[in-house]
XYZ file of C-alpha atoms in Angstrom:
160
model
C 89.614 65.247 135.383
C 87.021 66.165 132.791
C 87.833 67.924 129.540
C 85.200 70.342 128.292
C 85.353 71.438 124.667
C 83.721 74.644 123.513
C 83.987 74.398 119.726
C 81.854 77.468 118.983
C 83.950 79.719 121.216
C 86.344 82.125 119.536
C 87.916 83.566 122.686
C 88.434 82.808 126.355
C 85.497 85.107 127.079
C 83.222 83.058 124.805
C 84.380 79.835 126.480
C 83.790 81.274 129.967
C 80.270 82.362 129.037
C 79.617 78.912 127.533
C 80.764 77.240 130.768
C 78.564 79.543 132.811
C 75.542 78.845 130.578
C 76.042 75.082 130.895
C 76.177 75.304 134.697
C 78.984 72.740 134.838
C 81.356 74.589 137.130
C 80.680 74.016 140.818
C 84.202 74.292 142.220
C 87.663 75.531 141.387
C 88.852 74.490 137.942
C 91.976 74.383 135.827
C 91.936 76.559 132.704
C 94.583 75.586 130.154
C 95.094 77.138 126.749
C 94.793 74.624 123.911
C 98.412 74.930 122.798
C 100.112 74.295 126.151
C 102.603 71.480 126.696
C 103.789 71.295 130.295
C 105.179 69.142 133.076
C 103.809 71.356 135.862
C 102.841 69.609 139.093
C 99.233 70.805 139.211
C 98.767 69.568 142.781
C 101.284 72.184 143.974
C 99.575 74.900 141.946
C 96.177 73.920 143.356
C 97.587 73.857 146.901
C 99.017 77.366 146.401
C 95.652 78.559 145.024
C 93.786 77.125 148.024
C 96.217 78.806 150.447
C 95.670 82.162 148.749
C 91.882 81.690 148.840
C 92.049 80.888 152.556
C 93.994 84.124 153.164
C 91.856 86.311 150.879
C 88.221 85.465 150.156
C 88.337 87.739 147.084
C 91.092 85.621 145.498
C 89.387 84.109 142.444
C 92.205 83.323 140.007
C 95.763 82.037 140.229
C 97.966 82.562 137.177
C 100.866 80.180 136.622
C 103.919 82.246 135.734
C 107.505 81.091 135.506
C 110.609 83.208 135.927
C 113.049 83.239 133.011
C 115.661 85.639 131.732
C 114.545 87.923 128.894
C 116.686 85.936 126.451
C 115.566 82.469 127.568
C 114.549 80.231 124.644
C 111.105 79.468 126.116
C 110.070 83.113 126.371
C 107.441 84.152 123.896
C 108.630 86.598 121.286
C 105.040 86.952 120.144
C 103.370 87.730 123.497
C 105.863 89.423 125.844
C 104.250 91.045 128.864
C 104.943 93.111 131.944
C 103.439 92.302 135.322
C 103.207 94.641 138.307
C 103.266 92.330 141.324
C 102.727 93.039 145.022
C 106.083 92.310 146.655
C 104.600 90.616 149.733
C 101.516 88.755 148.468
C 102.708 88.160 144.874
C 99.287 89.307 143.675
C 99.260 90.597 140.114
C 98.202 94.231 140.391
C 98.542 95.128 136.730
C 99.184 93.342 133.448
C 100.168 94.788 130.102
C 101.176 93.011 126.946
C 104.113 94.507 125.078
C 103.260 94.650 121.391
C 106.277 94.753 119.088
C 106.852 97.929 117.085
C 108.212 97.401 113.572
C 109.355 93.905 114.551
C 111.339 95.225 117.525
C 110.645 95.077 121.230
C 108.029 97.593 122.284
C 107.607 99.462 125.513
C 104.914 99.919 128.126
C 103.262 103.033 129.440
C 101.702 102.700 132.884
C 99.454 105.595 133.781
C 100.371 106.831 137.302
C 96.722 106.824 138.426
C 96.612 103.037 137.894
C 99.194 102.684 140.651
C 97.563 105.140 143.092
C 95.618 102.402 144.914
C 98.749 100.357 145.604
C 99.756 100.861 149.226
C 102.712 98.498 149.678
C 105.861 97.795 147.732
C 105.541 96.348 144.251
C 107.773 94.959 141.543
C 107.583 95.621 137.815
C 108.495 92.300 136.197
C 109.243 91.496 132.585
C 111.105 88.285 133.412
C 107.989 86.126 133.747
C 106.692 83.597 131.258
C 102.922 83.322 131.111
C 102.294 79.565 131.040
C 98.633 80.142 130.026
C 97.548 77.911 132.902
C 95.158 79.295 135.518
C 93.249 78.006 138.528
C 89.841 79.698 138.595
C 86.954 79.777 141.032
C 83.356 79.466 139.782
C 83.136 83.275 139.978
C 85.373 83.712 136.915
C 82.854 82.475 134.295
C 80.143 84.533 136.031
C 82.234 87.691 135.711
C 82.720 87.044 131.991
C 78.949 86.541 131.704
C 78.315 89.864 133.440
C 80.891 91.650 131.252
C 79.958 90.487 127.778
C 82.661 92.608 126.143
C 85.415 90.677 127.973
C 87.191 88.456 125.465
C 90.641 87.777 126.911
C 91.702 86.572 130.330
C 94.815 88.711 130.674
C 93.956 91.989 128.952
C 90.277 92.196 129.949
C 90.044 90.294 133.224
C 93.401 90.959 134.880
C 93.854 94.665 135.634
C 95.422 96.464 132.755
């Protein structure tokens, strides 16, 4: 495992563009936010990612999410989010952060046209913890390079 520091980067988008410019990424890689402490078995996550890639050649990113009740102590009170997930494939179809309003829980507003392309059953989930751990293919930094306004992995890159 090699750790790559990008000290000039101010966002995930900056770091992705830096990685792409350096030409260091030649295969799938683990992207971990700097403030993550975990005991995740990364071999299982990587195996899951490889299975998904084998099934769908357009699969370029696997997010690590963990189910927890809305009141669980490990849930973020700062960054709660809602995920719309395909019931069969578990693909994230839509992501939206839930900003607090006046210090209280906020709400989401999903425009109906965003869901028009969904053909199968889906689940709207707010019981998932975003572990801020992702398995990415080399295409991810390239996409950030092509979309210079992308700054954040979830709100810019994941549909939402």
